[in-house]
Amino acid sequence: MAWLLSMPLRSRIHHVTDYGADPTGRSDSTDALEQAIVDAFTSPVDGHLNEGVPNLGGSEVHLDGGTYMISRPLRLSDISGGNFMIHGGSLRASDDFSGNGHLIELRSSSSSSLYEYITFKELMLDSNFRGGGIAIINSIRTTVDNCYISHFTTAGISIQDGHETYIRNSFIGQHINIGGDDREKDFSGIGINITGNDNAVTDVVIFSASIGVMVQGQANMLTGIHCYNKATALGGTGIYIRAPGLTQTRVVNCYLDFTGIVAEDPVQLHVTGSFFLGNAFILLKSVKGVASGVNIVDNMFAGDYTGVPIVQLDQSNAPFKTVDQVVIERNNVRGMVLKSTVARGSLWKNGTTWTLDFSKVLLFPNLIPHVHYALHAGSASSFPRHILRSVSRNRVTVQTDVVVSATVHVSVDQTTVGGHI
């Protein structure tokens, strides 16, 4: 106890300029920044977080508002720790920085999670077209907050495994612009690449990349994202959900700006409250022909009146054969073609046969498992017998036994339970 009392008290805030880092960015500061990180991870321990992860007590590496050039990735110490933050400055990759790395890498040589509650905040990262921005690998409860990441070639932020990484209030783009960039056709890389479960991206702008957000895992939440990274017409994708067969992803209140959403074999996908501008649309891509538990509801679509459908199917690999609980409705459309899994129509005529064609509205071809109809015969003196004669190629035919002047009202629904085409 006497030894502990005799230990000098020192701040857990490690200022990188105290370690000789150059805040002007003229000279290499890699060694100084690494030493600050090592010292932060050897701070006195205040108990533990998750099992085996020491609580560093809020230890910080402060960049002191400078711009620092680094020649290799900054990797957190291979010592387990948590409750730690790097913040308050800019990092720029040198011209000889490794093209396979990220400016900051939260990774360890262990297969277990060594890190918990790590925060990267108020950072501007310039990858100098030499790799990526931040790599978060097998970490628990990590936060990226108010960061600006540019000039990457691989990914602005890469998340692999781990649990509960939250990215919020950040700006990510390969080339710095505010739209209308002549280089847009050549944009490459991924703004945020998520390979894992239970992560969230909130209030983030992806302003240039080939793919804005790539999701390869389950139970992820995307909300308030503005993607104008690379237009669909130029081969880009705003949000690409590559988790076929078990998607479990929610896209809420996002802004898809000339670039849309692609989802492979979606199973439990929810897209709602979002705005799709400039012919941006949602593409359901068949891998094994499964679409189940899909909600695309209450969105807005705006286009240029050239006939682009708001939801489309890619069946080049295989046709959709299992369609189960797919609900596409209550979307409002201006300048694009409405697609839905429910439709209603009415037809008046004098005759014995009424055929209503829903093929231009319904998403899935030749699929109407549910039909409701009513025949209003008006002032007919007799009571005609009528029948639903056929349902084929998304057309519904109703027939009477006598000629009558009548209106037929039809409602159809492709939302099946356990359905197979």
XYZ file of C-alpha atoms in Angstrom:
421
model
C 0.000 0.000 0.000
C 2.846 2.407 0.819
C 4.328 1.657 -2.620
C 1.041 2.534 -4.309
C 0.800 5.797 -2.371
C 4.340 6.715 -3.397
C 3.604 6.266 -7.132
C 3.520 9.612 -8.997
C 0.089 10.670 -10.140
C -0.037 11.367 -13.867
C -2.780 12.173 -16.322
C -4.270 9.461 -18.465
C -4.472 11.939 -21.339
C -1.440 11.357 -23.546
C -0.649 14.357 -25.761
C 1.176 13.167 -28.844
C 3.191 16.366 -29.137
C 4.791 15.433 -25.798
C 6.140 12.365 -27.570
C 7.751 14.386 -30.357
C 4.967 14.003 -32.961
C 5.059 16.731 -35.633
C 1.664 18.514 -35.776
C 2.587 20.208 -39.071
C 2.619 16.868 -40.936
C 6.029 17.518 -42.480
C 7.893 14.676 -40.777
C 6.945 11.087 -39.939
C 5.173 10.828 -36.581
C 4.457 7.090 -36.603
C 6.852 6.139 -33.796
C 5.662 8.937 -31.511
C 1.985 8.090 -32.003
C 2.605 4.400 -31.405
C 4.426 5.140 -28.170
C 1.538 7.287 -26.942
C -0.838 4.399 -27.619
C 1.410 1.913 -25.803
C 1.599 4.201 -22.768
C -2.163 4.659 -22.765
C -2.628 0.900 -22.656
C -0.260 0.566 -19.712
C -2.243 3.011 -17.582
C -3.307 1.783 -14.134
C -6.288 -0.565 -14.400
C -9.676 0.272 -12.867
C -11.200 -3.191 -12.716
C -12.468 -4.954 -15.824
C -15.074 -4.619 -18.535
C -15.978 -7.794 -20.417
C -14.230 -10.844 -19.043
C -10.472 -10.446 -19.499
C -10.634 -6.838 -20.754
C -9.029 -4.337 -18.333
C -10.732 -0.975 -17.844
C -8.182 1.720 -18.737
C -10.275 4.305 -16.921
C -10.896 6.612 -19.872
C -7.307 6.807 -21.048
C -6.891 9.038 -24.134
C -4.467 9.726 -26.936
C -4.988 13.401 -27.800
C -3.804 14.607 -31.199
C -3.710 18.217 -30.038
C -5.389 19.540 -33.160
C -2.440 18.699 -35.385
C -1.993 16.913 -38.704
C 0.350 13.936 -38.495
C 1.945 11.990 -41.303
C 2.292 8.253 -40.713
C 4.089 5.617 -42.794
C 2.419 2.478 -41.434
C -0.897 1.588 -39.775
C -1.376 2.699 -36.189
C -2.275 -0.478 -34.356
C -3.553 -0.547 -30.840
C -1.288 -2.375 -28.479
C -1.567 -6.151 -28.549
C -2.511 -5.830 -24.876
C -6.164 -6.229 -23.968
C -7.892 -3.060 -22.821
C -10.979 -0.902 -22.953
C -12.433 2.506 -22.122
C -9.921 4.269 -24.373
C -10.169 7.063 -26.960
C -8.135 8.586 -29.791
C -9.381 12.029 -30.797
C -8.808 15.609 -31.749
C -6.702 15.816 -34.891
C -5.814 14.591 -38.375
C -3.821 11.687 -39.777
C -2.432 11.475 -43.305
C -0.781 8.496 -44.985
C 2.690 9.094 -46.368
C 3.511 8.366 -49.988
C 5.156 5.074 -48.967
C 2.300 3.942 -46.682
C 1.334 0.278 -47.153
C -1.529 0.048 -49.658
C -3.019 -2.970 -47.860
C -3.469 -1.314 -44.482
C -5.671 1.257 -42.761
C -4.525 4.402 -41.011
C -5.875 3.058 -37.713
C -6.230 -0.670 -37.094
C -8.021 -2.131 -34.125
C -6.832 -5.692 -34.501
C -4.932 -8.219 -32.445
C -3.092 -11.459 -33.015
C -5.565 -13.212 -30.714
C -8.789 -14.825 -31.904
C -10.581 -13.563 -28.791
C -11.858 -10.015 -28.326
C -9.115 -8.015 -26.648
C -10.781 -4.610 -26.957
C -13.986 -3.110 -25.598
C -15.406 0.399 -25.520
C -12.857 1.979 -27.834
C -13.742 5.406 -29.285
C -12.403 7.185 -32.358
C -13.725 10.718 -32.237
C -13.276 14.011 -34.082
C -10.657 12.696 -36.466
C -9.901 13.656 -40.053
C -8.245 10.776 -41.875
C -6.583 11.147 -45.275
C -5.539 7.760 -46.667
C -3.711 9.417 -49.577
C -5.041 6.697 -51.914
C -2.783 4.231 -50.081
C -5.377 1.961 -48.392
C -8.217 2.422 -45.928
C -9.235 4.640 -43.043
C -10.192 2.609 -39.954
C -10.238 -1.187 -39.516
C -12.191 -2.541 -36.533
C -11.641 -6.257 -36.171
C -13.089 -8.508 -33.494
C -13.762 -5.665 -31.090
C -16.672 -5.124 -28.708
C -18.697 -1.910 -28.388
C -16.576 0.386 -30.545
C -17.654 3.909 -31.514
C -16.637 6.039 -34.509
C -18.033 9.516 -33.910
C -17.744 12.743 -35.914
C -14.988 11.572 -38.231
C -14.118 12.654 -41.777
C -12.459 9.950 -43.875
C -11.216 10.521 -47.419
C -8.886 9.369 -50.203
C -9.183 5.650 -49.453
C -8.831 2.901 -52.052
C -10.222 -0.060 -50.090
C -12.708 1.016 -47.402
C -13.241 4.137 -45.376
C -14.261 1.985 -42.399
C -14.006 -1.801 -42.301
C -15.764 -3.803 -39.580
C -15.012 -7.510 -39.232
C -16.614 -9.756 -36.636
C -16.762 -8.398 -33.110
C -19.987 -6.950 -31.758
C -21.826 -3.625 -31.624
C -19.715 -1.161 -33.563
C -21.535 2.179 -33.841
C -20.661 4.692 -36.559
C -22.366 8.056 -36.311
C -22.247 11.697 -37.402
C -19.454 11.118 -39.915
C -18.505 11.973 -43.508
C -16.863 9.429 -45.785
C -15.726 9.804 -49.386
C -12.939 8.668 -51.659
C -12.807 12.011 -53.487
C -13.824 15.202 -51.740
C -16.787 16.818 -53.514
C -20.366 17.940 -53.048
C -21.750 16.098 -56.066
C -21.401 16.568 -59.800
C -17.857 15.220 -59.800
C -16.392 14.554 -63.262
C -14.475 11.617 -61.753
C -17.631 9.860 -60.532
C -17.491 7.048 -63.095
C -14.071 6.092 -61.688
C -15.046 6.075 -57.993
C -13.974 2.813 -56.352
C -13.789 1.265 -52.910
C -16.434 0.968 -50.190
C -17.409 3.708 -47.785
C -18.320 1.364 -44.897
C -17.825 -2.396 -45.150
C -19.616 -4.355 -42.414
C -18.837 -8.053 -42.051
C -20.514 -8.917 -38.793
C -23.666 -8.687 -36.705
C -25.434 -6.162 -34.479
C -23.808 -2.960 -35.718
C -25.369 0.449 -36.390
C -24.630 3.290 -38.802
C -26.452 6.507 -37.961
C -26.444 9.971 -39.571
C -23.557 9.360 -41.954
C -22.850 10.824 -45.409
C -21.122 8.726 -48.079
C -20.201 11.228 -50.775
C -17.934 9.191 -53.039
C -17.152 5.474 -53.370
C -18.267 2.679 -55.653
C -20.431 1.226 -52.852
C -21.650 3.420 -50.037
C -22.355 0.783 -47.377
C -21.748 -2.950 -47.797
C -23.531 -5.177 -45.261
C -22.394 -8.794 -44.933
C -23.956 -9.883 -41.666
C -27.203 -9.992 -39.727
C -29.139 -7.668 -37.419
C -27.484 -4.451 -38.568
C -29.229 -1.079 -38.423
C -28.784 1.704 -40.986
C -30.555 4.976 -40.304
C -30.203 8.555 -41.504
C -27.580 7.699 -44.147
C -27.186 9.973 -47.183
C -25.567 8.139 -50.107
C -24.539 10.048 -53.221
C -21.408 8.021 -53.724
C -21.680 6.734 -57.309
C -24.822 6.806 -59.392
C -26.527 3.547 -60.291
C -26.345 4.597 -63.943
C -22.535 4.609 -63.613
C -22.378 1.224 -61.870
C -22.527 2.321 -58.239
C -24.623 1.109 -55.313
C -25.704 3.115 -52.303
C -26.379 0.235 -49.896
C -25.487 -3.330 -50.867
C -26.888 -6.011 -48.551
C -24.981 -9.206 -49.230
C -26.380 -11.537 -46.587
C -28.495 -13.939 -48.658
C -30.836 -16.263 -46.826
C -30.602 -14.521 -43.447
C -30.528 -10.741 -43.848
C -32.203 -9.290 -40.751
C -31.267 -5.732 -41.687
C -33.220 -2.505 -41.188
C -32.812 0.538 -43.442
C -34.733 3.457 -41.969
C -34.987 7.166 -42.849
C -32.148 7.097 -45.368
C -31.565 9.257 -48.450
C -30.526 7.337 -51.572
C -29.404 10.061 -53.955
C -29.137 8.740 -57.551
C -27.857 5.442 -56.122
C -30.054 2.671 -54.757
C -30.217 -0.499 -52.674
C -29.295 -4.042 -53.711
C -30.311 -7.000 -51.528
C -29.384 -10.607 -52.305
C -32.001 -13.275 -51.435
C -33.441 -11.018 -48.724
C -34.837 -12.751 -45.652
C -36.176 -10.320 -43.045
C -35.299 -6.987 -44.636
C -37.044 -3.775 -43.624
C -36.787 -0.595 -45.738
C -38.973 2.278 -44.601
C -39.227 6.046 -44.336
C -36.505 6.590 -46.952
C -36.210 8.919 -49.941
C -34.972 7.675 -53.321
C -34.009 10.480 -55.715
C -32.942 10.485 -59.358
C -34.377 7.114 -60.426
C -32.760 5.389 -57.438
C -34.482 2.051 -56.877
C -34.374 -1.146 -54.834
C -33.084 -4.274 -56.552
C -33.902 -7.705 -55.130
C -31.224 -10.019 -56.498
C -31.883 -13.747 -56.640
C -29.100 -16.102 -55.556
C -31.141 -19.193 -54.764
C -34.542 -17.675 -55.493
C -35.648 -16.731 -51.969
C -37.425 -13.568 -50.793
C -39.002 -13.837 -47.366
C -40.116 -11.412 -44.688
C -39.402 -8.304 -46.774
C -41.032 -4.970 -45.944
C -40.572 -2.070 -48.378
C -43.133 0.396 -47.107
C -43.767 4.120 -46.633
C -40.907 5.354 -48.829
C -40.738 8.187 -51.384
C -39.387 7.787 -54.922
C -38.668 10.564 -57.420
C -37.349 10.191 -60.963
C -37.207 11.721 -64.425
C -40.296 10.077 -65.990
C -38.251 7.653 -68.112
C -40.116 4.584 -66.839
C -37.805 3.246 -64.119
C -39.601 0.890 -61.655
C -39.106 1.649 -57.967
C -38.460 -2.025 -57.090
C -36.874 -4.446 -59.525
C -35.907 -8.111 -59.702
C -32.574 -9.529 -60.848
C -33.238 -13.174 -61.729
C -30.162 -13.711 -63.900
C -28.763 -16.297 -61.456
C -32.058 -18.055 -60.695
C -35.755 -17.177 -60.718
C -37.436 -16.317 -57.430
C -39.205 -19.529 -56.427
C -39.874 -18.986 -52.717
C -41.766 -15.761 -52.052
C -43.024 -15.491 -48.507
C -44.396 -12.449 -46.639
C -43.061 -9.861 -49.074
C -44.905 -6.587 -48.477
C -44.300 -3.706 -50.870
C -46.926 -1.000 -50.513
C -47.779 2.521 -49.328
C -44.853 3.989 -51.253
C -45.454 7.294 -53.014
C -43.961 7.761 -56.464
C -43.284 10.723 -58.745
C -41.641 10.250 -62.123
C -41.037 6.505 -61.683
C -43.106 3.345 -62.124
C -44.945 2.070 -59.062
C -44.335 -1.555 -58.151
C -46.180 -3.297 -55.348
C -47.256 -6.658 -53.995
C -50.836 -5.433 -53.594
C -53.103 -3.834 -56.175
C -56.702 -2.803 -56.665
C -58.747 -2.030 -59.752
C -62.273 -1.551 -61.075
C -63.783 -2.122 -64.505
C -67.256 -1.243 -65.817
C -68.678 -2.817 -68.942
C -71.792 -4.351 -70.419
C -71.107 -8.006 -71.067
C -70.298 -11.339 -69.500
C -66.504 -11.135 -68.987
C -64.368 -8.650 -67.064
C -60.545 -8.916 -67.175
C -58.323 -6.686 -65.050
C -54.585 -6.666 -65.798
C -52.265 -6.008 -62.825
C -49.015 -7.015 -64.546
C -47.731 -3.438 -64.728
C -48.057 -2.954 -60.981
C -47.299 -6.291 -59.336
C -43.636 -7.032 -58.686
C -43.545 -10.798 -59.133
C -44.655 -12.144 -62.516
C -47.532 -14.613 -62.601
C -48.148 -14.670 -58.852
C -51.581 -13.883 -57.413
C -52.337 -16.258 -54.535
C -55.079 -14.038 -53.044
C -57.992 -12.375 -54.868
C -61.024 -10.527 -53.533
C -63.666 -9.278 -55.949
C -67.135 -7.790 -55.936
C -69.606 -7.436 -58.802
C -71.941 -4.444 -58.670
C -74.750 -5.073 -61.138
C -76.467 -1.721 -60.584
C -80.057 -1.648 -61.833
C -80.071 -5.121 -63.375
C -83.529 -6.673 -63.131
C -82.126 -10.172 -62.685
C -79.607 -11.581 -60.236
C -76.632 -12.754 -62.335
C -74.565 -15.650 -61.239
C -70.822 -14.858 -61.373
C -67.523 -16.631 -60.847
C -63.792 -15.974 -60.666
C -62.938 -17.635 -63.936
C -59.135 -17.378 -64.056
C -56.006 -15.912 -62.481
C -53.092 -16.044 -64.898
C -50.117 -13.840 -65.787
C -51.230 -11.385 -63.100
C -54.603 -10.978 -64.801
C -57.931 -11.633 -63.102
C -61.029 -12.646 -65.070
C -64.584 -12.604 -63.665
C -67.503 -14.038 -65.648
C -71.311 -13.917 -65.413
C -73.907 -16.301 -66.829
C -75.885 -13.535 -68.555
C -75.108 -10.213 -70.174
C -75.213 -7.497 -67.569
C -74.093 -3.895 -67.127
C -71.863 -4.074 -64.068
C -68.702 -2.860 -62.335
C -66.238 -5.415 -61.031
C -63.939 -4.377 -58.166
C -60.826 -6.525 -57.640
C -58.137 -6.563 -54.962
C -55.076 -8.805 -55.346
C -52.225 -9.594 -52.996
C -48.882 -11.320 -53.622
C -48.120 -11.506 -49.904
C -48.049 -15.224 -49.299
C -47.240 -17.276 -46.234
C -44.949 -20.148 -47.054
C -45.496 -19.467 -50.710
C -43.797 -21.020 -53.689
C -44.086 -19.875 -57.269
